[in-house]
Coordinates of C-alpha atoms in Angstrom, one line a residue:
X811 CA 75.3 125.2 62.5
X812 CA 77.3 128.4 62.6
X813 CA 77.3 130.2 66.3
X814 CA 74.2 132.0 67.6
X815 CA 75.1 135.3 68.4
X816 CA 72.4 138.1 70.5
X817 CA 72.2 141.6 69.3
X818 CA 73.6 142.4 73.2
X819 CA 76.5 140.3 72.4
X820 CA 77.6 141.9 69.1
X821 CA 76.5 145.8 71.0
X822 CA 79.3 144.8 73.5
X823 CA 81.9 144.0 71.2
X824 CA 81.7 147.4 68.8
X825 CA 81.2 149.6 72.1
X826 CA 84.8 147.5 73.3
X827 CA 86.3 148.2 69.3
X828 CA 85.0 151.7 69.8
X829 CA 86.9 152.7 72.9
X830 CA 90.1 151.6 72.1
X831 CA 92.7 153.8 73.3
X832 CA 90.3 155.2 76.0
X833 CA 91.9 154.5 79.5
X834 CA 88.9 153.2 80.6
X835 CA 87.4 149.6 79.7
X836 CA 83.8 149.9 78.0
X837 CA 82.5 146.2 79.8
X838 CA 82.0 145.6 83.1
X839 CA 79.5 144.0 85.5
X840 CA 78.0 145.6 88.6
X841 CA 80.1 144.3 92.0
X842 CA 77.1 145.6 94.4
X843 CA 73.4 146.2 94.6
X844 CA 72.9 149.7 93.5
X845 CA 70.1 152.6 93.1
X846 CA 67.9 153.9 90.5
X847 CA 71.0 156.7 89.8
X848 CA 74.0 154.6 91.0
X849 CA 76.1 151.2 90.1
X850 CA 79.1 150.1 91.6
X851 CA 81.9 148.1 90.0
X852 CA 84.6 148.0 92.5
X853 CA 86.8 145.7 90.3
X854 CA 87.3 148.4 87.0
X855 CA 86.2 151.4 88.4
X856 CA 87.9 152.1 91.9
X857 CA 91.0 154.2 91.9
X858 CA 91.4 155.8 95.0
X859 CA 93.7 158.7 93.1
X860 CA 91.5 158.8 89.7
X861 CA 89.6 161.9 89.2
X862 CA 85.3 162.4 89.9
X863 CA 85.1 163.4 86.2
X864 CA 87.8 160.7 84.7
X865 CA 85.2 158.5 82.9
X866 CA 83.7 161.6 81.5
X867 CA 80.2 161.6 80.0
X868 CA 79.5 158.4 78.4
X869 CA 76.4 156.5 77.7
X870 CA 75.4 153.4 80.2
X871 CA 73.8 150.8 78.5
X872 CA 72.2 147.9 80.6
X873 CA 73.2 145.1 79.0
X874 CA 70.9 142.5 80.5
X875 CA 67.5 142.2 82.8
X876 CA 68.6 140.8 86.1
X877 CA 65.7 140.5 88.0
X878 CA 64.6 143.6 89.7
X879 CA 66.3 145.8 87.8
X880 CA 66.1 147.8 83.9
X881 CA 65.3 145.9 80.9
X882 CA 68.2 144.9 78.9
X883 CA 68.9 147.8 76.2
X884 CA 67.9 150.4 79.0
X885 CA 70.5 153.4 78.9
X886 CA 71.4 156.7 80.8
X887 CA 74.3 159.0 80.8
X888 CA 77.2 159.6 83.6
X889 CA 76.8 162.6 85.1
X890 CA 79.8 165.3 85.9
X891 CA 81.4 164.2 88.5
X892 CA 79.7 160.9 88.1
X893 CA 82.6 159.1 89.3
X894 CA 83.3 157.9 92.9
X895 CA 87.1 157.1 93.0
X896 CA 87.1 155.0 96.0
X897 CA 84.2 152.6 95.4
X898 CA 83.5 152.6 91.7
X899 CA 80.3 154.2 92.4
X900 CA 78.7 155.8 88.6
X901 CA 75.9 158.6 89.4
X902 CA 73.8 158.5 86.0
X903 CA 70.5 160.6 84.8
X904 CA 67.5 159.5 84.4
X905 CA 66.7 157.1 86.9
X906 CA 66.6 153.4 86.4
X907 CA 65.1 151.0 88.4
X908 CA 67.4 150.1 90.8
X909 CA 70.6 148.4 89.1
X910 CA 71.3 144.8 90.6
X911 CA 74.5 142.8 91.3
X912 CA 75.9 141.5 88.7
X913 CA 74.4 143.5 85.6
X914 CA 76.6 143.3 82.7
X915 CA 76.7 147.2 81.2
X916 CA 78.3 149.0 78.4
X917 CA 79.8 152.4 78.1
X918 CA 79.6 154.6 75.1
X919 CA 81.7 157.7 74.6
X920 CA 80.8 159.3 70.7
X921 CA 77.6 157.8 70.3
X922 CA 74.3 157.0 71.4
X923 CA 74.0 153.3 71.9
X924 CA 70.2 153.5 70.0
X925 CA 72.2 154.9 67.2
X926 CA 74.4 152.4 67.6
X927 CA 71.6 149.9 67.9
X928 CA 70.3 151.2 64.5
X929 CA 73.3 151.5 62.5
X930 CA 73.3 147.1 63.5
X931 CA 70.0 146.6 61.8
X932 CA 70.9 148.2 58.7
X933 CA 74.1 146.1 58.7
X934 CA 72.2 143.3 59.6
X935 CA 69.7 143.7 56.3
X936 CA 73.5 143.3 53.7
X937 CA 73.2 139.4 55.3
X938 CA 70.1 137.6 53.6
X939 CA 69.4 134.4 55.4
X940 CA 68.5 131.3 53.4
X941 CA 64.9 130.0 54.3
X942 CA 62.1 127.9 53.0
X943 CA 58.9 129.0 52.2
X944 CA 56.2 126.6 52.1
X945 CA 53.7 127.4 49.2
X946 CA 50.4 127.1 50.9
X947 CA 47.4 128.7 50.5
X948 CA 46.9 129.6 54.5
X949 CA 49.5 132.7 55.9
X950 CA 52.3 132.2 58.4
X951 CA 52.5 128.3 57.1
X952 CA 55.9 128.7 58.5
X953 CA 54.9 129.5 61.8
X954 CA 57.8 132.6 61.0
X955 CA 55.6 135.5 62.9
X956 CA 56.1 135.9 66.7
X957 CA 52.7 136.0 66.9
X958 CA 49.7 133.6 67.2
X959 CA 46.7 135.4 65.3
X960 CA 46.8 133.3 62.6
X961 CA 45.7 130.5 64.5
X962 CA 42.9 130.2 66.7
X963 CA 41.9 128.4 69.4
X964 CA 37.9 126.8 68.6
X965 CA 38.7 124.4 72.5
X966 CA 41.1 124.7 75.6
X967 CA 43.8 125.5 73.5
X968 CA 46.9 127.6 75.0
X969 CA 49.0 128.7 71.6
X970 CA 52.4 130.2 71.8
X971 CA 55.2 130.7 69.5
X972 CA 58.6 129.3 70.5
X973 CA 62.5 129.5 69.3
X974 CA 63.9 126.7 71.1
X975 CA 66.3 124.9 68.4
X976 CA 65.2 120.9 69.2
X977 CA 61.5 122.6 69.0
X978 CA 61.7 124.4 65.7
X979 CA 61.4 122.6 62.3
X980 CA 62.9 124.8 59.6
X981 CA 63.2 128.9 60.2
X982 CA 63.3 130.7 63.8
X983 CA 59.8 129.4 65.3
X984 CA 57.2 126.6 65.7
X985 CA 53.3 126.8 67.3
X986 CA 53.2 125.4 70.7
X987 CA 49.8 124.2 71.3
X988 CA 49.1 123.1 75.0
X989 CA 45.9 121.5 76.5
X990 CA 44.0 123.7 78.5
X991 CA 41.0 121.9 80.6
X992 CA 39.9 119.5 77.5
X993 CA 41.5 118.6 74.6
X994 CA 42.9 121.1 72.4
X995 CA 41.5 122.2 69.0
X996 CA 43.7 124.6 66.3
X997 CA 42.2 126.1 63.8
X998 CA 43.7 128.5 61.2
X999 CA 42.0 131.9 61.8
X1000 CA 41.2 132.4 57.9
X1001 CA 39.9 130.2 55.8
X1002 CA 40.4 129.8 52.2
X1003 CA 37.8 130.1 49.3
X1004 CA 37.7 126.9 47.3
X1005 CA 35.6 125.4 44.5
X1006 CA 33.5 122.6 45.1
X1007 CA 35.8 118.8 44.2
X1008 CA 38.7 120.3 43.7
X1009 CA 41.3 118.8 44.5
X1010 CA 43.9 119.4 47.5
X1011 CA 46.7 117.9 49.5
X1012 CA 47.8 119.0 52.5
X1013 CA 50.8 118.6 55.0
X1014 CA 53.0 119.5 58.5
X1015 CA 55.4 118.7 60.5
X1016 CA 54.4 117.8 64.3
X1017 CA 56.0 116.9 67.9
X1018 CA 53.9 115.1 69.6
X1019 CA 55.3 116.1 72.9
X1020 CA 52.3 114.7 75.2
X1021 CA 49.4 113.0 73.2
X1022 CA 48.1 112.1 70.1
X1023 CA 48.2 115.1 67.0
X1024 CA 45.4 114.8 64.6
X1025 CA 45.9 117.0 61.4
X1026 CA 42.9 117.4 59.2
X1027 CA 41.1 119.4 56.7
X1028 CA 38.0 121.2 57.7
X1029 CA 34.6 122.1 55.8
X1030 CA 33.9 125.3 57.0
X1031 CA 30.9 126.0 55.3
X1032 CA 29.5 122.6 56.9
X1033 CA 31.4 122.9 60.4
X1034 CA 32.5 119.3 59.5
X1035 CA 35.5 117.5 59.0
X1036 CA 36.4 116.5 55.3
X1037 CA 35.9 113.0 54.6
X1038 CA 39.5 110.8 54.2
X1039 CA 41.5 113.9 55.0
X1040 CA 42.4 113.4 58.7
X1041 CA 46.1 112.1 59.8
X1042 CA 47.6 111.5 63.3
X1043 CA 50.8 111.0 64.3
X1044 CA 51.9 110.3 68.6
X1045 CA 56.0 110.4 68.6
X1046 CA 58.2 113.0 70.2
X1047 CA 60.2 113.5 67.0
X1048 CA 59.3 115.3 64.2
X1049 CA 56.9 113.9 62.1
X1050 CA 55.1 114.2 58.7
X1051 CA 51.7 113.8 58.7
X1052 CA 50.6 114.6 54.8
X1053 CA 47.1 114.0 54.4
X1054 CA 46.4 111.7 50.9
X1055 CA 45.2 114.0 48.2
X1056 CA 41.1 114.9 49.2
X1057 CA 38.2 116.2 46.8
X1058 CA 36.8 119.6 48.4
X1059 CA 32.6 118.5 49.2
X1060 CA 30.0 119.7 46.6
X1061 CA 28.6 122.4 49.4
X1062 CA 31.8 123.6 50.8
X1063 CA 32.8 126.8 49.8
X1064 CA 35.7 127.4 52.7
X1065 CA 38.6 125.5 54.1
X1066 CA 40.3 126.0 57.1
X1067 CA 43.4 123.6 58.5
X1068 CA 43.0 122.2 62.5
X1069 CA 45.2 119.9 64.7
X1070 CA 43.3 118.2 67.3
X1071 CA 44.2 116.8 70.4
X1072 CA 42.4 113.9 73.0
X1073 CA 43.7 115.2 76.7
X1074 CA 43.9 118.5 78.9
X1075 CA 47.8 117.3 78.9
X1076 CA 48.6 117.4 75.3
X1077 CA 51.6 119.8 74.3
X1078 CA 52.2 119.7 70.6
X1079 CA 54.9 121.4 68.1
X1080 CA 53.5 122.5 64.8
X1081 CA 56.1 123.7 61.8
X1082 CA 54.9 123.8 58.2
X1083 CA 51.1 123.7 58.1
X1084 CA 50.1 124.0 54.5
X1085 CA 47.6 123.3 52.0
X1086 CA 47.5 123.6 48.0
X1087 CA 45.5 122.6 45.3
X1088 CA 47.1 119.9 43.1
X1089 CA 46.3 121.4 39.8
X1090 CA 47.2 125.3 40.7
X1091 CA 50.0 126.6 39.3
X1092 CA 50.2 130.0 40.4
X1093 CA 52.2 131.2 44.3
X1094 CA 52.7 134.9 44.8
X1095 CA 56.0 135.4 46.3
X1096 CA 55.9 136.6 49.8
X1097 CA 56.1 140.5 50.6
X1098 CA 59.7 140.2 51.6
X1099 CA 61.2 139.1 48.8
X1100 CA 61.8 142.2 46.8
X1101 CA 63.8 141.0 44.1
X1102 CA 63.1 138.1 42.2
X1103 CA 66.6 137.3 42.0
X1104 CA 66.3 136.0 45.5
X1105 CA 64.1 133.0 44.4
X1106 CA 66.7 130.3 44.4
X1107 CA 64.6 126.7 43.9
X1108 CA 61.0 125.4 44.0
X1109 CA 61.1 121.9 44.9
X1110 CA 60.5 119.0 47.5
X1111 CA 61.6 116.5 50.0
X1112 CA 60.7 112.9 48.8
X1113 CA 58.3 111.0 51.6
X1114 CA 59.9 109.2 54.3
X1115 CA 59.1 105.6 55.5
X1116 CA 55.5 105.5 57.0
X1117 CA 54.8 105.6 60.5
X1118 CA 53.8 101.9 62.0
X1119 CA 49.9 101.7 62.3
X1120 CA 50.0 101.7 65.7
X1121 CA 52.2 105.1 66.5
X1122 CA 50.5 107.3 63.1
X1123 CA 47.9 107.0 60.0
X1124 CA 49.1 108.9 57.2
X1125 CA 52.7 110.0 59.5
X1126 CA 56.1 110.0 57.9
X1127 CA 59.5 109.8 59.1
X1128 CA 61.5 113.0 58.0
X1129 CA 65.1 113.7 56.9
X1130 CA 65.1 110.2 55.1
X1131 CA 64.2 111.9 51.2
X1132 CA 66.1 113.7 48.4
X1133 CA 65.3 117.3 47.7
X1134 CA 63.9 117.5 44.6
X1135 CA 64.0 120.7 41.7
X1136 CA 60.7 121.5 40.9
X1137 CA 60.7 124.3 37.5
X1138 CA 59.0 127.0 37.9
X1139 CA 58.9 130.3 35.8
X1140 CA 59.0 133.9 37.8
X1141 CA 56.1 136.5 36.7
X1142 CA 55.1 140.4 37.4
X1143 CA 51.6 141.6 37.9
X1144 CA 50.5 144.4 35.3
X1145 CA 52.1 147.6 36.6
X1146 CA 49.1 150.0 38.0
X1147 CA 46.6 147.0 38.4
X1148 CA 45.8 147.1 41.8
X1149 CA 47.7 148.2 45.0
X1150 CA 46.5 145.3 47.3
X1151 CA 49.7 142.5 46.1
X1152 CA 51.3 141.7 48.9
X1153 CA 54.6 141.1 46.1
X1154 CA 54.7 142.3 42.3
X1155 CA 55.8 138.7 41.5
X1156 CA 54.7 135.4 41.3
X1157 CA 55.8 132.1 40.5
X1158 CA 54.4 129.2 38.2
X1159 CA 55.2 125.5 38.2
X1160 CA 53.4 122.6 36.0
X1161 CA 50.7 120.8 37.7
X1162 CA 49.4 118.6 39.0
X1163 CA 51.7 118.9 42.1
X1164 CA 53.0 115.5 43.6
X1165 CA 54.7 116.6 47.0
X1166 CA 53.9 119.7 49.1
X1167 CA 57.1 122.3 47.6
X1168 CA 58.8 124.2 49.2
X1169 CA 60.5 127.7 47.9
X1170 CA 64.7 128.4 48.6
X1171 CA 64.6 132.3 48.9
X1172 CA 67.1 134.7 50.3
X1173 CA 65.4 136.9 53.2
X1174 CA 66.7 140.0 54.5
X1175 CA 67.5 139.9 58.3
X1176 CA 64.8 141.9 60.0
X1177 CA 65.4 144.2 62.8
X1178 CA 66.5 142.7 65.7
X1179 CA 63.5 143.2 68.7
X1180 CA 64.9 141.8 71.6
X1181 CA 69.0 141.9 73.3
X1182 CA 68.2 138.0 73.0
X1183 CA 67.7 138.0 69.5
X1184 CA 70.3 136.1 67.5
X1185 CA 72.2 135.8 64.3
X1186 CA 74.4 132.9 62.7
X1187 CA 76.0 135.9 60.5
X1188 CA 79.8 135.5 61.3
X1189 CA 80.6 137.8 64.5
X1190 CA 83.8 139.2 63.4
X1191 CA 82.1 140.6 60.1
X1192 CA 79.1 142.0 61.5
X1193 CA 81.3 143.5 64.3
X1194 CA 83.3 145.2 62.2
X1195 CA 81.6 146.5 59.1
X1196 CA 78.8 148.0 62.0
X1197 CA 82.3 149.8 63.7
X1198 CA 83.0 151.2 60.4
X1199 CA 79.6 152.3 59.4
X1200 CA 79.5 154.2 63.7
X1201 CA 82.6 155.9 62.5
X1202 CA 81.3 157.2 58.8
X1203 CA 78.4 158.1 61.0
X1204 CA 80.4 160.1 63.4
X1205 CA 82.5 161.4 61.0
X1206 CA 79.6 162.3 58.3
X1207 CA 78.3 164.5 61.3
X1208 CA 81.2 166.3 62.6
X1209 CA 81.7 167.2 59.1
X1210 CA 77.9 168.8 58.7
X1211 CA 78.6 171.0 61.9
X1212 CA 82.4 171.8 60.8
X1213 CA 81.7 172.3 57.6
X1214 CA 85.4 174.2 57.8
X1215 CA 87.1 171.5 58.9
X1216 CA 89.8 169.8 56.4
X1217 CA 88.8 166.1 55.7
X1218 CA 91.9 164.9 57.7
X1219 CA 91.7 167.1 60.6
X1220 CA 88.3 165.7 61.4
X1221 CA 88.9 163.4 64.6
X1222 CA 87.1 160.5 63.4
X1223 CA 89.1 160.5 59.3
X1224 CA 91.9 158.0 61.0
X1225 CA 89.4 155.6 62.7
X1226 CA 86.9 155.4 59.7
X1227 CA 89.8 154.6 57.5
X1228 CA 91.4 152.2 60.1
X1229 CA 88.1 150.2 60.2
X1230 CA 87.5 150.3 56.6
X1231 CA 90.8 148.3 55.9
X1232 CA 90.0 145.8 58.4
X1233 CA 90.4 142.7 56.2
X1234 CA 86.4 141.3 56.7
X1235 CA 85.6 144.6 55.7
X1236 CA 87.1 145.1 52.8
X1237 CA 86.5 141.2 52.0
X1238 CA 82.6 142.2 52.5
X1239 CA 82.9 145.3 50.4
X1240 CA 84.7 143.5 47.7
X1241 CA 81.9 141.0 47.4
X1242 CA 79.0 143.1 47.9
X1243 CA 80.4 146.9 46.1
X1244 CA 80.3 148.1 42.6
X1245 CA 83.2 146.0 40.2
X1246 CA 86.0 147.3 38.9
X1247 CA 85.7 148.1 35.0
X1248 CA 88.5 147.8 33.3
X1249 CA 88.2 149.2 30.0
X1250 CA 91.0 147.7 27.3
X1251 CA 91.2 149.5 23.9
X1252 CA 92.4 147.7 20.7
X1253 CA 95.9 147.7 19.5
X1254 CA 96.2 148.8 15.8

């Protein structure tokens, strides 16, 4: 897998790009405990003969929360005369909490490092990331939302989402489920409306960290489990437990999903909880996906080896099957029909299903939320094409208030340029812009 990089790690490198030829560096890290109006960095910022107002004006970004101090992302600006020649000592307004040793910090001369911040996120959206959907009828079967509330816990359950990379099955996140005083119970928060014996099947991958995971399907008309539709598995690695297709009871009228546990010490990893009716053809695409183009392939993994008896019932090993195409067809709604789709478009695929399928779809990047948020977009790219946007920003502005001003006397026309012939940039552009037409008349 390509490098992780956080949003404070690509900040720092276009606020470094961005002060080139500044005699100042735009990085450092504090050498001494400061105030709530003062850091210190002795080792780039002392010079006993510099001036009080050499830095000038910038923007301070706090790049990272050591403890004690500002949240990561927090900024403030240099004052006049900010600068304390002989200890590296930067007054800034407004206050912070008090900065800490050894807080890495950013400056920013032309531009606000939200703006900055910003103009990343739309840069970010030009990557879409490759992920797979699980068609299910139950939301956030991916476990993709940072948060819990589509799972609920009915006993001593302690839920939390987590990124960790050995925890995570497919995507960014995984449910943790932890004990809590008795042994846990999950429950999906919504259950699903379903006709009396139809048919289902139902499937997700779990780490059983500490304990035994039982997945099952729930009556929730009846407050009962469904008969033959429960599945364990106890290993540490990921497993598959996939339930063997079930008939919904004459008198239940709504499902719901659970994974059980046996101990106040059970900590389990859930990825992929889903659920589907063999014989239905029809999955709306999710809200993200705004053109259809992005749908890549329906298909499946073929089952792994079963679990041994003693270690799973209905638990299979994973990574040991072929992906599999499944066809499917892409639909619209009726224009004007209703306002409530979550997606204009849906997908349909002949039934009866054999394997729980998965969808390959291009997704946008989302804003980033966090400085610890991370990308596995190339670096250099993202660095680059987000200078060059700062500068088209800068110079689209100067422009509006010097409305006078000849295109190539504005002072940012030679660094926009500059950055747009960077060679990922116009690689990016050349990829992603408008083609060249070449129009060819006839000879006679």
């Amino acid at each position: 897998m390509p490098t992780a990089n956080t949003r404070v790690a690509l900040l720092r490198d276009c606020a470094e790009r961005l002060a080139v030829g500044r005699p100042w560096p735009a990085l450092g890290s504090t050498t001494a405990l400061g105030s709530t109006t003062t850091f210190a960095d002795l080792t780039n910022l002392a010079y006993a003969d510099a001036d009080t107002d050499a830095l000038g004006n910038p923007w301070v970004r706090f790049d990272e929360l050591v403890t004690g101090g500002p949240a990561s992302g927090a900024f403030s600006k240099v004052r006049d005369a900010g600068l304390t020649v002989a200890t590296g000592v930067v007054t800034f307004s407004p206050a912070q909490l008090a900065i800490q040793t050894g807080t890495d910090y950013s400056l920013w001369w032309d531009i606000h490092p939200l703006i900055a911040a910003n103009i990343l996120d739309r840069v970010m959206r030009l990557f879409p990331r490759l992920v797979y959907v699980p068609v299910s009828a139950f939301t956030d079967a991916d476990m993709e939302s940072s948060a819990t509330t589509d799972y609920t816990s009915i006993a001593t359950a302690t839920l939390s989402k987590v990124t960790t990379v050995s925890r995570v099955r497919h995507g960014i996140r995984s449910l943790r489920i932890e004990g809590n005083a008795a042994a846990p119970t999950v429950e999906t928060t919504d259950y699903f409306r379903v006709r009396p014996n139809a048919q289902w099947m139902a499937s997700c991958h779990v780490q059983a960290d500490v304990g035994t995971a039982t997945f099952l399907a729930y009556d929730k008309t009846n407050s009962a489990a469904i008969t033959g539709a429960t599945g364990n598995h106890r290993l540490q690695a990921f497993c598959e437990i996939e339930l063997p297709p079930f008939n919904i009871p004459d008198t239940c009228e709504r499902l719901t999903l659970r994974i059980t546990g046996t101990a106040d010490a059970d900590d389990f990893y859930v990825d992929n909880m889903m659920a589907w009716p063999v014989n239905q053809n029809r999955f709306d695409l999710p809200s993200y996906v705004e053109d259809p183009a992005w749908v890549l392939e329906l298909g499946y993994w073929e089952r792994g080896n079963a679990i041994i008896t003693a270690d799973g019932t209905y638990a299979y090993t994973l990574d040991e099957g072929e992906w599999v195409q499944w066809p499917y067809e892409i639909k619209q709604h009726e224009q004007g029909a209703t306002t409530a789709m979550a997606n204009p478009f849906w997908i349909e695929f002949p039934v009866p299903i054999r394997r729980p399928l998965f969808l390959k779809v291009n997704r946008p990047h989302g804003a980033f939320a966090a400085d610890t948020d991370s990308t596995t977009v190339d670096r250099e790219t993202v660095v680059e094409l987000t200078v060059h946007q700062i500068y088209k920003h800068l110079f689209g502005h100067y422009q509006q208030t010097h409305p006078e001003t000849a295109v190539t006397s504005n002072p940012f026309y030679y660094q926009m340029a500059e950055a747009g012939r960077h060679a990922k940039v116009r690689a990016f552009y050349l990829r992603h812009g408008q083609p060249n037409v070449e129009v060819v008349a006839p000879r006679r």
